[in-house]
Coordinates of C-alpha atoms in Angstrom, one line a residue:
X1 CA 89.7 99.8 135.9
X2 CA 88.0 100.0 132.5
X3 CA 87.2 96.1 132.3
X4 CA 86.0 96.3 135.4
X5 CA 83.8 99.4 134.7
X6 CA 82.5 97.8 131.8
X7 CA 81.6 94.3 133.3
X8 CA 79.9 96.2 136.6
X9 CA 77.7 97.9 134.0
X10 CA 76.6 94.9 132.2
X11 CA 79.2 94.4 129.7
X12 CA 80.4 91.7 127.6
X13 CA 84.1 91.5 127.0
X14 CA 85.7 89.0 124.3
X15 CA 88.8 88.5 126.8
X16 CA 89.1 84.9 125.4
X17 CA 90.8 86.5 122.5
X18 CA 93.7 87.7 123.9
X19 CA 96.8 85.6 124.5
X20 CA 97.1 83.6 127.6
X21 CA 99.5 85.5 129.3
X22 CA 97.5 88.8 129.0
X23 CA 94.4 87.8 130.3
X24 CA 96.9 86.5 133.1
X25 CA 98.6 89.9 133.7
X26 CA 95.2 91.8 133.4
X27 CA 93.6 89.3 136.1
X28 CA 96.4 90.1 138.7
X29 CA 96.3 94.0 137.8
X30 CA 92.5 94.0 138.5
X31 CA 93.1 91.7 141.8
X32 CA 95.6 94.4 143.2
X33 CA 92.6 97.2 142.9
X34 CA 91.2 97.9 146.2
X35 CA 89.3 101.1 146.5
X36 CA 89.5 103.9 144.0
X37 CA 88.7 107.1 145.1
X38 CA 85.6 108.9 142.2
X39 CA 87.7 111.6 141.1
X40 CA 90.3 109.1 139.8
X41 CA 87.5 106.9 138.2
X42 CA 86.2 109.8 136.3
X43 CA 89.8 111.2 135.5
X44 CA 90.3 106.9 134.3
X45 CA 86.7 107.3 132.3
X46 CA 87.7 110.5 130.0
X47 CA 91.1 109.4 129.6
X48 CA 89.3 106.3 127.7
X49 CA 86.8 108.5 125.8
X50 CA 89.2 110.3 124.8
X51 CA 91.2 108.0 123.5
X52 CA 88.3 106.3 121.9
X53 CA 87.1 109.5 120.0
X54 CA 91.0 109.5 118.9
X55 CA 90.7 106.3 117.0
X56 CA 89.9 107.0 113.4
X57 CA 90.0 103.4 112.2
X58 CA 89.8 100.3 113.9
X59 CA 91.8 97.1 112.0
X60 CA 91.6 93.4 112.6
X61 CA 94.9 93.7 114.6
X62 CA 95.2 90.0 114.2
X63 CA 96.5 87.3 111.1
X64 CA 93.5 85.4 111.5
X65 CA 91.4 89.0 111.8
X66 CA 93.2 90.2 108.2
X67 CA 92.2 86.6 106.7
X68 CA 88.3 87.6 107.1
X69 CA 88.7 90.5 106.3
X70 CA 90.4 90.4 102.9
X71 CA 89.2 87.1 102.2
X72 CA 86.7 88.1 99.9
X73 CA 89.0 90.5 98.5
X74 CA 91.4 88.0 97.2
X75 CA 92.3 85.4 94.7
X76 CA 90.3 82.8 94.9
X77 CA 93.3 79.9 95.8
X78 CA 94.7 82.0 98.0
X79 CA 91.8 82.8 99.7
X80 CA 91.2 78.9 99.9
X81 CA 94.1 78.6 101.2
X82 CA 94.0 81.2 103.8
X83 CA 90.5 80.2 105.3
X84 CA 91.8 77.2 105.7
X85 CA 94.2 78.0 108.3
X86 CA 91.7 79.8 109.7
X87 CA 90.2 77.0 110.2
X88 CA 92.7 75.9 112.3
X89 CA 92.3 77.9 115.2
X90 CA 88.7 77.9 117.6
X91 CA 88.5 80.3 120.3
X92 CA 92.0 80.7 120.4
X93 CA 93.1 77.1 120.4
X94 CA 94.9 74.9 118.2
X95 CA 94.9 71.8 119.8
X96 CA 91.5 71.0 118.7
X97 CA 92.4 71.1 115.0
X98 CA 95.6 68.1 116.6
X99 CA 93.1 66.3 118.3
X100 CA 91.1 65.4 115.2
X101 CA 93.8 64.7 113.3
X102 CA 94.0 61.0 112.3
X103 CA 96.0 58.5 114.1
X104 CA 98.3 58.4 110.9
X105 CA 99.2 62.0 111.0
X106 CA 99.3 61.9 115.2
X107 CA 102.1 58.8 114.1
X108 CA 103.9 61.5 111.5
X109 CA 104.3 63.4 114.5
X110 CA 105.8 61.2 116.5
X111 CA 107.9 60.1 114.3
X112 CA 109.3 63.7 112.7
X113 CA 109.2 66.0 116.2
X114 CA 111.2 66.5 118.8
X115 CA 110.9 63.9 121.7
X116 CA 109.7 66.9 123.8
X117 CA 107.0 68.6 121.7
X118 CA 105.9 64.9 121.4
X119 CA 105.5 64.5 124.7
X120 CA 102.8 67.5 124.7
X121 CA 101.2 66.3 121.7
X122 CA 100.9 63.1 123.2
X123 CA 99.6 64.8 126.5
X124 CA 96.8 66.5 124.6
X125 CA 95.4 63.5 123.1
X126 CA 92.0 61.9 124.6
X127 CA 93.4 58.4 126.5
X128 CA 92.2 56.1 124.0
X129 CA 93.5 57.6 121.0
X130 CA 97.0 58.6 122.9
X131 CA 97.2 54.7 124.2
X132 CA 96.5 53.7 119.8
X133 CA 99.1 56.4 118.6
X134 CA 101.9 55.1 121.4
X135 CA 101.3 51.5 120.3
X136 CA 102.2 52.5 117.0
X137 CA 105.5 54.2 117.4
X138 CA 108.4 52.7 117.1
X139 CA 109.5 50.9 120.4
X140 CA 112.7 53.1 121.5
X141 CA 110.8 56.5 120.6
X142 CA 107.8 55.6 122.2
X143 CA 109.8 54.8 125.5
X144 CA 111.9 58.6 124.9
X145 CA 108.5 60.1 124.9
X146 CA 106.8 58.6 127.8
X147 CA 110.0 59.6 129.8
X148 CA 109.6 63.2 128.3
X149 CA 105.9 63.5 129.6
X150 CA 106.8 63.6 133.1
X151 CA 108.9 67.1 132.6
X152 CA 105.9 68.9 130.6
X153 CA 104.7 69.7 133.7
X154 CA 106.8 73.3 133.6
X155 CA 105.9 73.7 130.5
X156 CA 103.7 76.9 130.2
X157 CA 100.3 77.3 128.6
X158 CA 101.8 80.3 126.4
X159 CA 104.4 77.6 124.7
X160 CA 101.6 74.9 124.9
X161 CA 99.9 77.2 122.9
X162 CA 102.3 78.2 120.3
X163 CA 103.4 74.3 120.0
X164 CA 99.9 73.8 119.1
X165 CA 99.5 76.8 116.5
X166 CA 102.9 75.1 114.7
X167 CA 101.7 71.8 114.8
X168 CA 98.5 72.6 113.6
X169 CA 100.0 74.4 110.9
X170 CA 102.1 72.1 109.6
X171 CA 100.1 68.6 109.9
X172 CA 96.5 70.5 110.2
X173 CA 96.3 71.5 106.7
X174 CA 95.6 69.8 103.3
X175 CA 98.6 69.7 100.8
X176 CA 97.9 71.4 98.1
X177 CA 97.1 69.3 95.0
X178 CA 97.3 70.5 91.0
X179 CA 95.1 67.6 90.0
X180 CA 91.2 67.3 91.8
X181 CA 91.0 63.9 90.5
X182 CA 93.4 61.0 91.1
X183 CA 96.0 59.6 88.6
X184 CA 94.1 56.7 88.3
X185 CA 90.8 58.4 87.7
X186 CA 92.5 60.4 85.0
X187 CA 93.8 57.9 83.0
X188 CA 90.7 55.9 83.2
X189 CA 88.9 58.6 82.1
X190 CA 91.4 59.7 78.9
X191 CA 91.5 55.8 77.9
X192 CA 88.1 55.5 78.0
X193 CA 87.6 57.9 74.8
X194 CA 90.5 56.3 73.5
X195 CA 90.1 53.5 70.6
X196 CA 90.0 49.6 71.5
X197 CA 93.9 49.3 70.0
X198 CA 95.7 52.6 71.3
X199 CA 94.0 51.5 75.4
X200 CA 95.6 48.3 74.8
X201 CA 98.5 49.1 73.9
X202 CA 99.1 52.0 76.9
X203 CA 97.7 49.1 79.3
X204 CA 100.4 46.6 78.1
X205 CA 102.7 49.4 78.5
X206 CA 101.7 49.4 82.4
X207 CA 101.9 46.2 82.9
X208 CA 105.4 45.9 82.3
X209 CA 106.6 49.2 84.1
X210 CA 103.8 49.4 87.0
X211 CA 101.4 46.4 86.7
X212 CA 99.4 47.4 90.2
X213 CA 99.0 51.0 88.5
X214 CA 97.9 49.2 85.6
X215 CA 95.7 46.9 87.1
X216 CA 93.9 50.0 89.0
X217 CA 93.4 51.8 85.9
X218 CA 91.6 48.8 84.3
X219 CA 89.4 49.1 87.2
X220 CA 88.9 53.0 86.4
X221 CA 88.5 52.2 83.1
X222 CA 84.0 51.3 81.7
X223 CA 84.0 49.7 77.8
X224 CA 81.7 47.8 76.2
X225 CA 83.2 44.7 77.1
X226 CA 82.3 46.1 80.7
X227 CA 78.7 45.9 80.5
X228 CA 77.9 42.5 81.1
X229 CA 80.2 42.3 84.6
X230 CA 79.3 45.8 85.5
X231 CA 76.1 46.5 84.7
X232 CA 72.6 45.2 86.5
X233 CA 70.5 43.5 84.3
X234 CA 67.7 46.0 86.1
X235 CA 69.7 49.5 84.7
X236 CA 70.1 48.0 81.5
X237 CA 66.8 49.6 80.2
X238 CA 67.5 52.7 81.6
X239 CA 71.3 53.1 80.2
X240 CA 70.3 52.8 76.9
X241 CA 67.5 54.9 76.6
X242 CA 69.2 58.1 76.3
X243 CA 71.2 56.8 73.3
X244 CA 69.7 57.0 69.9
X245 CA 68.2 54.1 68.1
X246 CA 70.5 53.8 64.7
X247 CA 73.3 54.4 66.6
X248 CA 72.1 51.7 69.3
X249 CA 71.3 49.1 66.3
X250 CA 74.7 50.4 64.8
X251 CA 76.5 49.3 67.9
X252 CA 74.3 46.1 68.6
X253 CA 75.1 45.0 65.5
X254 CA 79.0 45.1 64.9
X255 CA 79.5 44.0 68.4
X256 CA 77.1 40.7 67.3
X257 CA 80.0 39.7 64.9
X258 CA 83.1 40.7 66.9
X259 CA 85.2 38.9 69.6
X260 CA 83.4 36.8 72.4
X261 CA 84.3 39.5 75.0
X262 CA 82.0 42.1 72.9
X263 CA 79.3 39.4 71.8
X264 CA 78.6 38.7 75.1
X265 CA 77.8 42.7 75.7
X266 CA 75.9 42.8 73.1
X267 CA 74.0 39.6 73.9
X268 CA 73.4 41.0 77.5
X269 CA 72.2 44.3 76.6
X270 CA 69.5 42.2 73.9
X271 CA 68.7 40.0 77.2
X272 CA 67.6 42.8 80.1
X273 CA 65.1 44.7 77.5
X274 CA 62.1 43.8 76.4
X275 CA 61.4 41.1 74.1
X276 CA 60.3 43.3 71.6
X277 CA 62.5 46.3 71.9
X278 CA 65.4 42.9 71.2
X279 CA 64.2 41.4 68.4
X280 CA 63.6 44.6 66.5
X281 CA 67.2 45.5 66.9
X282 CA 68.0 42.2 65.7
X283 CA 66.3 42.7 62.5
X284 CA 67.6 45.6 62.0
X285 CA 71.7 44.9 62.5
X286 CA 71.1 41.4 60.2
X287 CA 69.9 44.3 57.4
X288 CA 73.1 46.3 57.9
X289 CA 76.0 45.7 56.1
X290 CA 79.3 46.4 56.7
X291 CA 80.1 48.5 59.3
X292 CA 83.4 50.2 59.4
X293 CA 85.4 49.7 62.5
X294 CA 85.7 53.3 63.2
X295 CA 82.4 53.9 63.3
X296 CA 81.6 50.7 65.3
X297 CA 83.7 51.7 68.3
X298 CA 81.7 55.2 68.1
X299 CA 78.8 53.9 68.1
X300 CA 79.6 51.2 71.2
X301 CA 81.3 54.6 72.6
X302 CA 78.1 56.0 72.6
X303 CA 76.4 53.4 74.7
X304 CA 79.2 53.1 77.4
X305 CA 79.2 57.2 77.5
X306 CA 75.1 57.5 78.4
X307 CA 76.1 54.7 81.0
X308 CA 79.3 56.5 82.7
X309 CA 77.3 59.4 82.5
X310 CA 74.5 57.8 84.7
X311 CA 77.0 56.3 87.1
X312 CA 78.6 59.5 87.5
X313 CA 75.2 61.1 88.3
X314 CA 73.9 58.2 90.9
X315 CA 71.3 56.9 88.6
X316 CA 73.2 53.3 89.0
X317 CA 75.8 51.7 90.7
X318 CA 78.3 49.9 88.7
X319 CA 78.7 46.5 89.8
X320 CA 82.1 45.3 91.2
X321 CA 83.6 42.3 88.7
X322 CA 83.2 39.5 91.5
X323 CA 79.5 40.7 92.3
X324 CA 78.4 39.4 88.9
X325 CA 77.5 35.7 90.6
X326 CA 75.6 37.6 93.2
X327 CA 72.8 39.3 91.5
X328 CA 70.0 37.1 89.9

């Protein structure tokens, strides 16, 4: 009588929040009203008000409800991690959250649930991606779980439901992860501050234990010896701006007399900046004498730091190794 009250007046009721099966029972409770006689609406009325004036705090009364609430309130990972399976959940409804799921994770299911709450999932998915996800389990599963559809039929929307909220629960959310970065991005980035002889000798070390890992982490890794395959001629100018001009002549210079690998870098870096700007820095590193090797490798350290730097940024875009033909 009181929903009813409140909608003839005008009122807007969040009925979509309650479970299934409650808006159910309170739809066949309103049906069976016929006519109420006006004492027994008022006597309905202050029973309510009275009950409201009774209330002296109102919670969430729901998990989700809580979440918001304290969310603010709590540690931050935690807080993370309890938005996120908020997130889960829209108007009520899971299945969303399954629906958008890649088709690898829709396969996970498949493969790791019951044949029955399979069957739903499967039943839940848009055609097209239901027709990809079945061609990609395996045959005799796929075949139990087409049989299994044609008994979900009894299956109620309360249990639809709650299959949905586990499933969403369990495959919806991200694994948590202690690293933000990859393994291979770590490492790159640690050997990359490393000297020339200790990166060599942890990459030989991979080769022999992991030599796909290694051969990723090369890829991860930027040196000197990078420049000239990863580098446009056109950011050349730019990279080496921000690096100071004894320390650029410092680097020029040693690299000038050391292995072909590290010539050719240096050579490069002389080729895409002005004529000018090149032959003053060759003046300058034939006048230097010997430079010691630890503060040659800072010094080329220095140059491939400003240009990491700008990569990381989006000022450039490194260059993949088999571009280098490609650009003019």
């Amino acid at each position: 009588m009181i929903v009813h009250m409140l909608i003839s007046d005008g009122g807007s009721l969040s009925l979509a929040q309650l479970p299934e099966s409650l808006q159910e029972l309170l739809t066949r409770e309103l049906g069976a009203i016929r006519l109420v006689d006006r004492d027994t609406v008022s006597a309905v009325a202050d029973e309510f008000a009275n009950e409201l004036d009774a209330v002296g705090m109102s919670a969430p009364g729901t998990h989700d409800g809580a979440i918001l609430s304290l969310a603010d309130h709590l540690s931050p990972r935690l807080a993370s991690r309890l938005r996120a399976q908020t997130a889960l959940v829209r108007n009520g409804d899971y299945w969303p959250t399954i629906v958008e799921l890649p088709v690898e994770k829709l396969i996970a299911i498949m493969a790791n649930e019951s044949i029955e709450v399979s069957a739903i999932a499967l039943s839940k998915l848009p055609i097209a991606k239901a027709s990809e996800v079945l061609q990609k389990t395996q045959g005799e599963r796929a075949r139990r779980i087409t049989y299994a559809m044609s008994h979900t039929g009894d299956v109620s929307p309360d249990a639809v439901r709650r299959i949905g909220a586990a499933l969403a629960q369990d495959y919806g959310t991200a694994a948590e992860v202690a690293f933000d970065k990859a393994p291979v991005s770590r490492l790159g980035a640690i050997l990359n501050s490393t000297v020339t002889d200790t990166r060599e000798d942890v990459l030989e070390g991979l080769d022999e234990r992991d030599p796909e890992f290694a051969n990723n982490v090369r890829k991860a890794i930027f040196t000197f010896k990078d420049i000239t395959t990863r580098v446009k001629p056109t950011d050349v100018p730019n990279c080496i701006r921000a690096v100071d001009n004894d320390v650029l002549t410092k680097a020029i210079a040693s690299a000038l007399k050391a292995d072909e690998a590290t010539n050719a870098a240096a050579e490069y870096i002389l080729a895409n900046i002005s004529q000018r700007m090149a032959e003053q820095i060759r003046e300058d590193a034939a006048e230097m004498g010997k430079i010691k090797k630890a503060d040659a490798e800072a010094a080329m350290g220095e140059i491939t730091k400003a240009i990491r730097e700008m990569a990381e940024t989006g000022m450039i875009t490194y260059m993949e190794p088999d571009e280098e033909d490609e650009v003019e």
